[in-house]
Each structure stands twice: as structure tokens, then as C-alpha cells.
Coordinates of C-alpha atoms in Angstrom, one line a residue:
Chain Q
M116 CA -43.1 -43.2 -19.9
E117 CA -45.5 -43.6 -17.0
L118 CA -46.5 -47.0 -18.3
F119 CA -42.9 -48.2 -18.5
W120 CA -42.2 -47.1 -15.0
S121 CA -45.4 -48.7 -13.7
I122 CA -44.5 -52.0 -15.4
M123 CA -41.1 -51.9 -13.7
Y124 CA -42.5 -51.0 -10.3
W125 CA -44.7 -54.0 -10.5
M126 CA -42.2 -56.4 -12.1
V127 CA -39.7 -56.1 -9.3
P128 CA -42.0 -57.2 -6.5
V129 CA -43.5 -59.9 -8.7
F130 CA -40.1 -61.3 -9.3
L131 CA -39.0 -60.9 -5.7
F132 CA -42.0 -62.3 -4.0
L133 CA -43.6 -64.6 -6.6
L134 CA -41.3 -65.9 -9.2
I135 CA -38.0 -66.3 -7.3
P136 CA -39.5 -67.9 -4.2
F137 CA -41.7 -70.2 -6.4
S138 CA -38.8 -71.4 -8.5
T139 CA -36.6 -71.9 -5.4
F140 CA -39.3 -74.0 -3.8
Y141 CA -39.9 -75.9 -7.0
Y142 CA -36.1 -76.5 -7.5
E143 CA -35.7 -77.7 -3.9
A144 CA -38.9 -79.7 -3.8
D145 CA -38.5 -83.4 -3.3
D146 CA -40.8 -85.8 -5.1
G147 CA -40.0 -88.5 -2.6
M148 CA -38.9 -91.0 -5.2
L149 CA -35.3 -91.2 -3.9
M150 CA -36.5 -92.0 -0.4
A151 CA -39.1 -94.5 -1.6
G152 CA -36.4 -96.5 -3.2
T153 CA -37.8 -99.6 -4.9
S154 CA -41.0 -99.9 -2.8
I155 CA -43.9 -100.9 -4.8
G156 CA -46.7 -98.5 -5.5
A157 CA -44.7 -95.4 -4.6
K158 CA -46.1 -92.3 -6.3
P159 CA -44.0 -89.2 -6.8
N160 CA -45.2 -86.2 -4.8
S161 CA -46.2 -83.4 -7.1
R162 CA -43.3 -80.8 -7.0
I163 CA -45.6 -78.1 -8.2
K164 CA -48.1 -78.6 -5.4
E165 CA -45.3 -78.5 -2.7
A166 CA -43.9 -75.4 -4.2
L167 CA -47.3 -73.8 -4.4
K168 CA -47.9 -74.6 -0.7
Y169 CA -44.8 -72.8 0.4
E170 CA -45.4 -70.0 -2.0
T171 CA -48.8 -69.2 -0.5
F172 CA -47.1 -68.7 2.9
V173 CA -44.7 -66.2 1.3
V174 CA -47.5 -64.4 -0.5
V175 CA -49.7 -64.2 2.6
I176 CA -46.9 -62.8 4.8
F177 CA -45.6 -60.2 2.3
G178 CA -49.1 -59.4 1.1
L179 CA -49.9 -58.5 4.7
I180 CA -46.8 -56.4 5.1
F181 CA -47.5 -54.6 1.9
A182 CA -51.2 -53.9 2.7
M183 CA -50.4 -52.7 6.3
T184 CA -47.7 -50.3 5.1
Y185 CA -49.9 -49.0 2.3
L186 CA -52.8 -48.3 4.6
F187 CA -50.8 -46.6 7.3
L188 CA -47.7 -45.0 5.8
N189 CA -49.2 -43.8 2.5
E190 CA -49.3 -40.1 3.1
T191 CA -46.8 -37.6 1.6
A192 CA -46.5 -34.0 2.7
I193 CA -45.0 -32.1 -0.2
P194 CA -43.8 -28.6 0.6
V195 CA -45.2 -25.9 -1.7
R196 CA -44.8 -22.2 -2.0
E197 CA -48.0 -20.2 -2.7
V198 CA -47.6 -17.5 -5.3
T199 CA -50.3 -15.0 -6.1
G200 CA -50.5 -12.6 -9.0
P201 CA -53.0 -10.2 -10.5
S202 CA -55.1 -11.2 -13.5
F203 CA -54.0 -10.4 -17.1
S204 CA -56.6 -7.7 -17.4
M205 CA -54.7 -5.5 -14.9
G206 CA -51.6 -5.5 -17.2
A207 CA -50.7 -2.6 -19.5
T208 CA -52.0 -2.7 -23.1
Y209 CA -49.8 -1.8 -26.0
T210 CA -50.5 -1.1 -29.7
I211 CA -48.2 -2.0 -32.4
T212 CA -47.9 0.1 -35.6
E213 CA -48.1 -1.9 -38.7
N214 CA -44.8 -2.3 -40.5
S215 CA -44.8 -1.8 -44.3
G216 CA -42.9 -5.0 -44.9
G217 CA -45.3 -7.1 -42.8
V218 CA -42.4 -8.4 -40.7
F219 CA -42.4 -8.1 -37.0
S220 CA -39.3 -6.5 -35.3
L221 CA -38.7 -5.8 -31.7
T222 CA -38.3 -2.1 -32.2
Q223 CA -42.1 -1.9 -32.8
L224 CA -42.7 -2.7 -29.1
A225 CA -42.6 0.2 -26.6
P226 CA -40.2 -0.3 -23.7
M227 CA -41.7 -1.5 -20.4
G228 CA -43.1 1.4 -18.3
D229 CA -44.3 2.2 -14.9
Q230 CA -47.6 0.3 -15.2
D231 CA -45.7 -2.9 -16.0
I232 CA -43.5 -2.4 -12.9
N233 CA -46.6 -1.8 -10.7
V234 CA -48.2 -5.0 -12.0
L235 CA -45.1 -7.0 -11.4
Q236 CA -44.9 -5.7 -7.8
L237 CA -48.3 -7.1 -7.2
N238 CA -46.9 -10.6 -7.6
K239 CA -46.6 -12.1 -4.1
S240 CA -45.0 -15.3 -2.9
N241 CA -45.7 -16.6 0.5
E242 CA -42.6 -16.5 2.7
T243 CA -43.5 -19.6 4.6
L244 CA -43.8 -22.9 2.8
G245 CA -47.1 -24.6 2.9
T246 CA -47.7 -28.3 2.5
I247 CA -50.0 -30.4 0.3
N248 CA -50.9 -33.7 1.8
L249 CA -51.5 -36.4 -0.8
N250 CA -52.1 -40.1 -0.8
I251 CA -49.9 -41.5 -3.5
N252 CA -51.0 -44.4 -5.7
A253 CA -50.1 -48.0 -5.0
S254 CA -47.4 -48.5 -7.7
A255 CA -45.4 -45.4 -6.7
F256 CA -45.8 -46.3 -3.0
Y257 CA -44.4 -49.8 -3.5
A258 CA -41.6 -48.4 -5.6
G259 CA -40.7 -46.3 -2.6
L260 CA -41.1 -49.1 -0.1
L261 CA -38.9 -51.5 -2.1
A262 CA -36.4 -48.7 -2.7
W263 CA -36.2 -48.1 1.1
L264 CA -35.9 -51.8 1.8
G265 CA -33.3 -52.3 -1.0
W266 CA -31.2 -49.4 0.2
F267 CA -30.0 -51.4 3.2
F268 CA -28.5 -54.0 0.8
F269 CA -27.4 -51.5 -1.8
A270 CA -25.5 -49.3 0.8
L271 CA -23.6 -52.5 1.7
F272 CA -23.1 -54.1 -1.7
G273 CA -22.7 -50.9 -3.7
G274 CA -20.3 -49.4 -1.2
I275 CA -18.2 -52.5 -1.3
G276 CA -18.4 -52.9 -5.1
L277 CA -17.6 -49.3 -5.9
A278 CA -14.2 -49.8 -4.3
A279 CA -13.7 -53.4 -5.2
M280 CA -14.5 -53.3 -8.9
P281 CA -11.5 -51.2 -10.1
L282 CA -9.2 -53.1 -7.7
D283 CA -10.3 -56.5 -8.8
L284 CA -10.1 -55.7 -12.5
I285 CA -6.6 -54.4 -12.1
L286 CA -5.6 -57.3 -9.9
M287 CA -6.9 -59.6 -12.7
F288 CA -4.1 -58.2 -14.8
V289 CA -1.4 -58.2 -12.1
H290 CA -2.0 -61.7 -11.1
R291 CA -2.4 -63.1 -14.5
P292 CA -1.2 -66.7 -14.9
R293 CA 2.5 -67.0 -15.6
H294 CA 4.6 -69.8 -16.9
M295 CA 6.1 -72.2 -14.4
D296 CA 9.1 -73.9 -15.9
A297 CA 9.4 -77.7 -16.1
V298 CA 11.6 -78.2 -13.0
E299 CA 9.3 -76.2 -10.8
F300 CA 6.3 -78.0 -12.2
A301 CA 7.8 -81.4 -11.4
E302 CA 8.8 -80.2 -8.0
A303 CA 5.3 -79.0 -7.3
Q304 CA 3.8 -82.3 -8.4
M305 CA 6.2 -84.3 -6.3
S306 CA 5.5 -82.2 -3.2
L307 CA 1.8 -82.7 -3.6
R308 CA 2.2 -86.4 -4.1
D309 CA 4.4 -86.6 -0.9
R310 CA 1.8 -84.7 1.1
V311 CA -1.0 -86.9 -0.1
N312 CA 1.0 -90.0 1.0
E313 CA 1.9 -88.4 4.3
L314 CA -1.6 -87.6 5.1
V315 CA -2.9 -91.0 4.1
D316 CA -0.3 -92.5 6.5
C317 CA -1.4 -90.1 9.3
G318 CA -5.0 -91.1 8.7
E319 CA -4.2 -94.8 9.1
L320 CA -2.3 -94.1 12.3
L321 CA -5.2 -92.1 13.7
K322 CA -7.5 -94.9 12.9
L323 CA -5.3 -97.5 14.6
E324 CA -5.0 -95.3 17.7
R325 CA -8.8 -94.9 17.9
E326 CA -9.4 -98.6 17.6
Q327 CA -6.8 -99.3 20.2
R328 CA -8.4 -96.9 22.6
A329 CA -11.8 -98.4 22.0
Q330 CA -10.4 -101.9 22.7
E331 CA -8.9 -100.8 26.1
G332 CA -12.4 -99.9 27.1
R333 CA -13.6 -96.7 28.6
R334 CA -12.5 -96.5 32.2
G335 CA -13.9 -93.6 34.2
G336 CA -15.1 -91.1 31.7
F337 CA -15.9 -87.8 33.0
F338 CA -14.1 -88.1 36.3
N339 CA -11.0 -89.8 35.0
K340 CA -8.5 -87.0 34.3
E341 CA -6.3 -89.3 32.2
A342 CA -9.1 -90.3 29.9
R343 CA -10.2 -86.7 29.5
K344 CA -6.8 -85.5 28.6
Q345 CA -6.4 -88.3 26.0
A346 CA -9.8 -87.4 24.5
A347 CA -8.9 -83.7 24.2
E348 CA -5.6 -84.6 22.5
E349 CA -7.3 -86.9 20.1
K350 CA -9.7 -84.1 19.2
K351 CA -6.9 -81.7 18.6
T352 CA -5.0 -84.1 16.3
M353 CA -8.2 -84.8 14.4
L354 CA -8.8 -81.1 13.8
Q355 CA -5.2 -80.6 12.6
F356 CA -5.6 -83.6 10.3
K357 CA -8.8 -82.2 8.9
Q358 CA -7.2 -78.8 8.3
A359 CA -4.2 -80.4 6.6
V360 CA -6.6 -82.4 4.3
Y361 CA -8.6 -79.3 3.5
L362 CA -5.5 -77.3 2.6
L363 CA -4.2 -80.1 0.5
E364 CA -7.5 -80.4 -1.4
E365 CA -7.4 -76.7 -2.1
D366 CA -3.8 -76.9 -3.4
V367 CA -4.6 -79.9 -5.6
E368 CA -7.5 -78.0 -7.1
D369 CA -5.4 -74.9 -7.7
F370 CA -2.7 -77.1 -9.2
Q371 CA -5.2 -78.7 -11.6
N372 CA -6.5 -75.3 -12.5
C373 CA -3.0 -74.2 -13.4
T374 CA -2.2 -77.1 -15.5
E375 CA -5.4 -78.1 -17.2
N376 CA -6.3 -74.5 -18.2
Y377 CA -3.2 -74.2 -20.2
N378 CA -5.0 -74.8 -23.5
T379 CA -8.0 -72.7 -22.8
Y380 CA -6.2 -69.7 -21.5
N381 CA -7.1 -66.5 -23.3
P382 CA -4.4 -63.9 -22.9
L383 CA -6.6 -61.0 -23.9
I384 CA -8.7 -61.3 -20.7
P385 CA -6.1 -59.8 -18.3
I386 CA -5.4 -57.0 -20.7
G387 CA -9.1 -56.3 -21.0
G388 CA -9.2 -56.4 -17.2
L389 CA -6.5 -53.8 -17.0
I390 CA -8.3 -51.4 -19.4
G391 CA -11.6 -52.1 -17.7
G392 CA -9.9 -51.5 -14.3
I393 CA -8.7 -48.1 -15.4
C394 CA -12.1 -47.0 -16.7
A395 CA -13.7 -48.4 -13.6
F396 CA -11.3 -46.4 -11.4
I397 CA -12.2 -43.2 -13.2
I398 CA -15.9 -43.8 -12.9
S399 CA -15.7 -44.8 -9.3
F400 CA -13.6 -41.7 -8.5
F401 CA -16.1 -39.4 -10.2
W402 CA -19.0 -41.0 -8.4
I403 CA -17.3 -40.5 -5.0
L404 CA -16.5 -36.9 -5.9
H405 CA -20.0 -36.3 -7.1
I406 CA -21.5 -37.7 -3.9
I407 CA -19.3 -35.6 -1.7
L408 CA -19.7 -32.4 -3.7
Y409 CA -23.3 -32.6 -4.8
M410 CA -25.3 -35.0 -2.6
L411 CA -24.0 -34.7 0.9
P412 CA -23.9 -31.0 1.6
E413 CA -27.1 -29.1 2.4
T414 CA -26.7 -26.9 -0.7
P415 CA -24.5 -28.5 -3.3
V416 CA -21.0 -27.1 -3.7
T417 CA -21.2 -27.5 -7.4
P418 CA -23.5 -29.3 -9.8
F419 CA -20.4 -31.3 -11.0
L420 CA -21.6 -34.2 -13.1
N421 CA -24.9 -32.5 -13.9
D422 CA -23.1 -29.7 -15.6
Y423 CA -20.9 -32.1 -17.5
F424 CA -23.8 -34.0 -18.8
L425 CA -25.6 -30.9 -19.9
W426 CA -22.5 -29.9 -21.7
F427 CA -22.1 -33.3 -23.4
D428 CA -25.6 -32.9 -24.7
N429 CA -24.4 -30.0 -26.8
W430 CA -22.1 -32.2 -28.9
F431 CA -24.4 -35.0 -29.8
P432 CA -28.0 -35.1 -28.5
L433 CA -27.8 -38.5 -26.8
F434 CA -24.2 -38.2 -25.5
G435 CA -25.3 -36.9 -22.0
V436 CA -27.9 -39.6 -21.8
L437 CA -25.4 -42.3 -22.7
S438 CA -23.1 -41.0 -20.0
V439 CA -26.0 -41.1 -17.4
A440 CA -26.7 -44.7 -18.6
L441 CA -23.1 -45.6 -18.2
F442 CA -22.8 -44.2 -14.7
S443 CA -26.1 -45.7 -13.5
F444 CA -25.4 -49.1 -15.0
Y445 CA -21.9 -49.0 -13.5
L446 CA -23.5 -48.5 -10.1
L447 CA -25.7 -51.6 -10.6
M448 CA -22.6 -53.6 -11.7
C449 CA -20.9 -52.5 -8.5
A450 CA -23.9 -53.8 -6.5
V451 CA -23.5 -57.1 -8.4
K452 CA -19.8 -57.2 -7.7
G453 CA -20.4 -56.5 -4.0
C454 CA -23.0 -59.1 -3.8
F455 CA -20.8 -61.8 -5.4
K456 CA -17.7 -60.8 -3.4
F457 CA -19.2 -60.2 0.0
G458 CA -22.6 -61.8 -0.2
L459 CA -25.0 -62.1 2.6
R460 CA -23.1 -63.2 5.6
F461 CA -24.2 -64.8 8.7
L462 CA -21.6 -64.8 11.4
F463 CA -18.7 -64.5 9.0
F464 CA -19.7 -67.3 6.6
Q465 CA -21.3 -66.6 3.3
V466 CA -24.9 -67.7 2.8
H467 CA -25.3 -68.8 -0.9
P468 CA -21.9 -67.9 -2.2
M469 CA -21.5 -67.5 -6.0
K470 CA -18.6 -69.5 -7.3
Y471 CA -17.6 -70.2 -10.9
N472 CA -18.9 -73.6 -12.1
K473 CA -20.0 -74.5 -8.6
T474 CA -23.2 -72.6 -7.9
Y475 CA -26.5 -74.4 -7.6
M476 CA -29.6 -72.7 -8.9
S477 CA -31.0 -71.9 -5.5
S478 CA -27.9 -69.7 -4.7
M479 CA -28.2 -68.0 -8.1
L480 CA -31.9 -67.3 -7.5
F481 CA -31.1 -65.9 -4.1
N482 CA -28.4 -63.6 -5.4
I483 CA -30.5 -62.4 -8.4
G484 CA -33.1 -61.6 -5.8
L485 CA -30.6 -59.4 -3.9
I486 CA -29.6 -57.7 -7.2
L487 CA -33.3 -57.0 -8.0
L488 CA -33.6 -55.5 -4.5
C489 CA -30.7 -53.2 -5.4
A490 CA -32.2 -52.1 -8.7
L491 CA -34.7 -49.6 -7.3
P492 CA -32.3 -48.0 -4.9
V493 CA -29.9 -47.4 -7.8
V494 CA -32.8 -45.6 -9.6
Q495 CA -33.6 -43.5 -6.5
F496 CA -29.9 -42.7 -6.0
C497 CA -29.3 -41.7 -9.6
S498 CA -32.5 -39.6 -9.7
S499 CA -31.3 -37.7 -6.7
A500 CA -27.7 -37.5 -8.0
F501 CA -28.7 -36.2 -11.4
R502 CA -31.5 -34.0 -10.1
D503 CA -30.6 -31.1 -12.3
Y504 CA -30.0 -33.1 -15.4
A505 CA -33.1 -35.2 -15.1
R506 CA -35.4 -32.3 -14.2
Y507 CA -38.3 -33.1 -16.5
T508 CA -38.4 -36.8 -16.3
T509 CA -41.4 -38.7 -15.0
I510 CA -39.2 -40.5 -12.4
N511 CA -38.3 -37.1 -10.9
Q512 CA -42.0 -36.6 -10.0
V513 CA -42.1 -40.0 -8.3
F514 CA -38.9 -40.2 -6.4
N515 CA -37.8 -36.6 -5.8
V516 CA -41.2 -35.2 -5.1
Q517 CA -43.6 -37.8 -3.9
I518 CA -41.4 -40.4 -2.2
E519 CA -39.0 -37.9 -0.7
Y520 CA -41.7 -36.4 1.4
L521 CA -43.4 -39.6 2.6
K522 CA -44.4 -39.7 6.2
F523 CA -42.0 -42.4 7.5
F524 CA -39.7 -43.4 4.7
G525 CA -39.2 -39.9 3.5
W526 CA -37.1 -39.1 6.7
F527 CA -34.4 -41.5 5.5
W528 CA -34.1 -39.7 2.1
R529 CA -34.3 -36.2 3.6
E530 CA -31.6 -36.8 6.2
K531 CA -29.4 -38.6 3.6
V532 CA -29.0 -41.5 6.0
F533 CA -28.3 -44.0 3.2
E534 CA -25.8 -41.7 1.3
Y535 CA -23.7 -41.4 4.4
A536 CA -23.8 -45.1 5.0
F537 CA -22.8 -45.7 1.4
I538 CA -19.8 -43.5 1.6
C539 CA -18.7 -44.9 5.0
I540 CA -18.9 -48.5 3.8
N541 CA -17.0 -47.4 0.6
L542 CA -14.2 -45.8 2.7
L543 CA -14.0 -48.9 4.9
T544 CA -13.7 -51.2 1.9
C545 CA -11.0 -49.0 0.4
I546 CA -9.0 -49.2 3.6
Y547 CA -9.6 -52.9 4.0
L548 CA -8.6 -53.7 0.4
G549 CA -5.7 -51.4 0.6
C550 CA -4.3 -53.4 3.4
K551 CA -5.3 -56.8 2.2
P552 CA -6.1 -57.0 -1.5
H553 CA -7.9 -60.3 -2.3
D554 CA -5.5 -62.6 -3.8
N555 CA -7.2 -65.0 -6.1
S556 CA -4.4 -67.4 -6.7
A557 CA -6.5 -70.0 -8.4
S558 CA -4.6 -69.4 -11.6
N559 CA -1.4 -67.9 -10.3
S560 CA 1.2 -70.7 -10.5
L561 CA 4.1 -68.8 -9.1
N562 CA 2.1 -68.0 -5.9
L563 CA 1.0 -71.7 -5.8
R564 CA 4.6 -72.8 -6.1
D565 CA 5.7 -70.7 -3.1
R566 CA 2.7 -71.8 -1.1
L567 CA 3.4 -75.5 -1.8
K568 CA 7.1 -75.0 -0.8
Q569 CA 6.1 -73.4 2.4
R570 CA 3.6 -76.1 3.3
S571 CA 5.6 -79.1 2.5
A572 CA 8.5 -77.8 4.6
Chain A
M207 CA -42.5 -38.5 -34.9
A208 CA -40.7 -41.3 -33.1
D209 CA -37.0 -41.1 -32.5
V210 CA -35.8 -44.2 -34.4
F211 CA -32.2 -44.1 -33.0
L212 CA -33.6 -44.2 -29.5
I213 CA -35.8 -47.2 -30.3
I214 CA -32.8 -49.0 -31.8
V215 CA -30.6 -48.2 -28.8
T216 CA -33.3 -49.5 -26.5
V217 CA -33.7 -52.8 -28.3
V218 CA -29.9 -53.3 -28.6
A219 CA -29.5 -52.6 -24.9
F220 CA -32.2 -55.2 -24.1
F221 CA -30.4 -57.8 -26.1
I222 CA -27.1 -57.0 -24.5
L223 CA -28.7 -57.5 -21.1
L224 CA -30.1 -60.8 -22.2
V225 CA -26.7 -62.0 -23.4
V226 CA -24.9 -60.9 -20.2
G227 CA -27.6 -62.7 -18.2
L228 CA -27.1 -65.9 -20.2
Y229 CA -23.3 -65.6 -19.7
L230 CA -23.8 -65.3 -16.0
V231 CA -26.0 -68.4 -15.8
V232 CA -23.6 -70.5 -18.0
K233 CA -20.4 -69.4 -16.2
F234 CA -21.7 -70.0 -12.7
Q235 CA -23.9 -73.1 -13.0
H236 CA -23.0 -76.3 -11.3
P237 CA -22.4 -79.3 -13.6
D238 CA -25.2 -81.1 -11.9
D239 CA -27.6 -78.5 -13.3
K240 CA -26.3 -78.6 -16.8
N241 CA -29.3 -79.9 -18.8
D242 CA -31.8 -79.7 -16.0
A243 CA -33.3 -76.9 -14.1
Y244 CA -34.7 -74.7 -16.9
L245 CA -37.2 -72.7 -14.9
P246 CA -34.8 -71.3 -12.4
K247 CA -32.3 -70.5 -15.2
L248 CA -35.1 -68.6 -17.1
I249 CA -36.0 -66.7 -13.9
V250 CA -32.4 -65.8 -13.2
I251 CA -31.9 -64.4 -16.8
L252 CA -35.2 -62.5 -16.7
G253 CA -34.4 -61.2 -13.3
F254 CA -31.1 -59.8 -14.4
V255 CA -32.7 -58.3 -17.5
T256 CA -35.4 -56.7 -15.3
S257 CA -32.9 -55.1 -12.9
G258 CA -30.8 -53.8 -15.8
A259 CA -33.9 -52.5 -17.5
T260 CA -35.1 -50.7 -14.4
V261 CA -31.7 -48.9 -14.0
L262 CA -31.5 -48.0 -17.7
L263 CA -35.1 -46.7 -17.7
L264 CA -33.9 -43.4 -16.1
P265 CA -31.7 -42.4 -19.0
L266 CA -34.4 -43.5 -21.4
D267 CA -36.8 -41.3 -19.5
K268 CA -34.5 -38.4 -19.9
A269 CA -33.8 -39.1 -23.6
N270 CA -37.5 -39.3 -24.3
G271 CA -37.9 -35.6 -23.4
E272 CA -41.5 -36.1 -22.6
G273 CA -41.6 -33.9 -19.6
Y274 CA -44.2 -34.0 -16.9
P275 CA -47.5 -35.5 -17.8
G276 CA -49.6 -32.8 -19.3
E277 CA -46.7 -30.7 -20.5
S278 CA -46.0 -30.9 -24.2
S279 CA -42.7 -29.8 -25.6
R280 CA -43.0 -27.9 -28.7

């Protein structure tokens, strides 16, 4: 098992800092042929060399970060309790009388006496906890480093996804495409056509106005109040025009989606969405309960899911394990959902959004990188959520013992900083989605019809 | 000696992850990339499989019942 874990600990950084950046650079690398046009003797730049150049930068920078953190933050201080006891020779000796049948039975043993009690009382445990200071090995340390780094993303994406997943699945059912009758269809098409013609006319008018203004010449400029007012007005009309065109383009796209997808529509998908949504709701609910009852308080109120899984194991040996697998994988799916839904945003607009049939490879690589970053935090979270159930696993030794007591990073796990952040973001998402559920009206024709009526009025 | 059922489950889970990764790439890809960028597509699929495998390694660890290194369950 150690080997499996070590492989995973190394594969995640290899993907994150070697393979994904290299493929991004290779994909985006330009061999210069397009710019060279038809010039004679133009040789294509080697894409691989360009990609390797950028890749070495990335490797150097992250290699330095990794090396520095490993050198300085590697120590872990594990609390231990010292227990001393007397040697076996001090214990009482008993003789057993041979039984005629040759079978051992408990009645042959004498009951425990005073000597045993005295020996037991010699066992002492130190009241104060001592500490063992260890340097952990590289793979475990980097697992902890990446888990710490990834938690910032996972607290955001997982928190959003845990609330959004059931809601979106159920909404997929509620907003399933519905039939628009022939009259309404014709109306919608007409209104779109009218708007297109209108906007084309507007565009022509704006062009004429602009040419006219250019012909009159620019008198004054900055100090001419009249000219400034005109320029500001023109800018405003341009903006409104652009907005109207953008909305029209969106509506046309939605309209095409509604009409062209008629043949390819699979009615089982919304029903599957409903069932999935109910299951997702149950799992999300249990996760939130489990976090609040078991993980956040100092001493857990109840082992909750741990007990259930141990109980499941009684029915069928792997049943508890399958449930753990389900819960853990659901958490990763929530991170994926949060990533696709919210994404990495910079000042309110999404960097590298994931859209159906419209995503370039660089965006996909970026988002898979984010998901890989979230994989180790999920492992850490599950190993601390299912502490009782996963007592004797190898991962317990790494995450719950070694990494929990690291010098710098351990503080975050011990103070449960990330768990609180996770729950807070989850609650915020619930509130936000409660007020404003995301309406994906791409295939909802009734909604589209209403919207078109509103806009053409 | 070896738990055959567990091995089968592990292999099946791996293939399911592979298929889901493939689905992801095919559903989200841009038509410009249709027959083109094979290296990034491979990396995306493998990346998804790796992240899924990392998460599912915890239940596998538990199912294995190996215990701490050095401890043998009898």
C-alpha cells in the first residue's frame, strides 16, 4: 500500500508541474509559419523547443519552492504519551492441571489474584504528553505541501459544489425542454428576424452619422463643450448597440439549440438528473451533518458516519468500503462541479471557463490542473473525517499523524481552519443559490419565448 | 491469498474513470481541436484518472486491511 501511495504522491506534482504546463506550452506554441506567410526559406520554429524553454522556467521556480520548503519546514512534532510497565518476570506464575480429555477450558485457570493487581498497578503512564521530533521523508512532505496548497482551492470549489450539485441536477429536470407549439415557434422566429433587421438598420445609421461627423471636421476637441457632448453620446449609443447585438446573438444561439436539438433529445437525461439530484442531496446533507457533528467540535459529538460504515461492514465485507468510496468520490465530483461552475475568477470574469463544445485544450488543461490540486485535499479531508473507520490504514499514518503535526502547515489542520472555511463557503452558496438558482435556459424554449417577447417589445 | 474481488473492483473502477475522462474531453472539446491536439487530450484524460485514483486509494487502503507497516493481521 505504501508503494501505491508513494506513486500517487509523486504523480500529482509530476502532472501539475511537468506534464500540464508542458502540454499547455506545446499547444500554444507558435511555429511561426502563419506569420511567415509565403516568404521563401521560412523554417518552422520547433514547437517542442519553445515548450521546453518555458517548461524549464516553471521547473526551476517550483523546484526552488519545493526545495526551500522541504529544507526549512520539514519537521514534525508528534505528541506521544510515555507508558512504563514492569517486565514479564515480575508477573504471577500459574500452573494448569492437565485435563483428561486434552482439551483446554477456562475453568482450568485460577482467577486473578493480588499479585496480578499489584503488577498492574505498577503500569504508569506519564500525565504530560511528550513530543517526538521527526523529519518526514520527501514524498510524505510533498503530499502535505500539495494538500495544504490545494485546500485553498478545494475549500472554494468543494464548498460551492457540495451545495450546487444537488440543485443543478434537480434543476436539470425542472427546466427540461418543453414543446413550443407551431404558432409560438413562428412568432419567435419572426421576432428574431425583425430584431436582426432593426439592428442592421441601426448599424447603418450609426455608420452614416460617424462618417458625417468625420467630414465636418474636428473643431476644438478637448475644450469644445459641444464636441465633447457629441462624442460622449456617440459612445453611449455604440455601447447600447453592442449590448443589443450581444443579446441578439445569445438569443439566436438559444433558438438554434431549441430547434436543432429536437432530433437528438434524450428524454431519459432529465429523469436521470432528478434521481441523481435526490441522491446527491442525501449525500450532501449527510456530509454537512458529519462535518458539523464530528469534525468541527473539539471532541466529536458522535462518530456518526464512522459508526454507520462499521455497521455496514457487518452485512457484506466491502459494503462499508464502497460507501466510503462513494462519499469520497462524491466530494471530488463536487470539486469538479464547483470548478466548472465558478471557476477561477479574476475581477468577476472567469479565467478559462469550461463550456460545452467550446472549450479549447488550454482551458481544459488548466481546469484538470485545478482538479488535480483538489485531489489530495479530498484525501486529507476524508482521512480525518473517517478517522475511526480508517484507523489501520497507511494513509492514517501519513496524514493524521505525520502531517497533522508539521511545524508550519500542521497549524492549519489542527485549528481546523480549512474545515470552517469549507462550511462557510457552503452556507454562502446555499443562500446564494436559494435566492438566485442558475437558470440554464439554453434548452428551455418556454423561457426563451418569454424572453424574446420581452425584448422585442 | 489475494482478494480477487477487490482486484476486480479496482480494475473496473480504473476503466470507469478512463471512460468518464474520455467523455469529459469529447463533450467539452472545441470543434477546432477535433482531430488535432492529441497530447493535451491524453494529459487531460490521464490527469482525471490520476485524481480519481488518488481519491479512491483511501477506500482501497481500508479494504486491503494491511494495517500499519510491520503489523500483520492474522
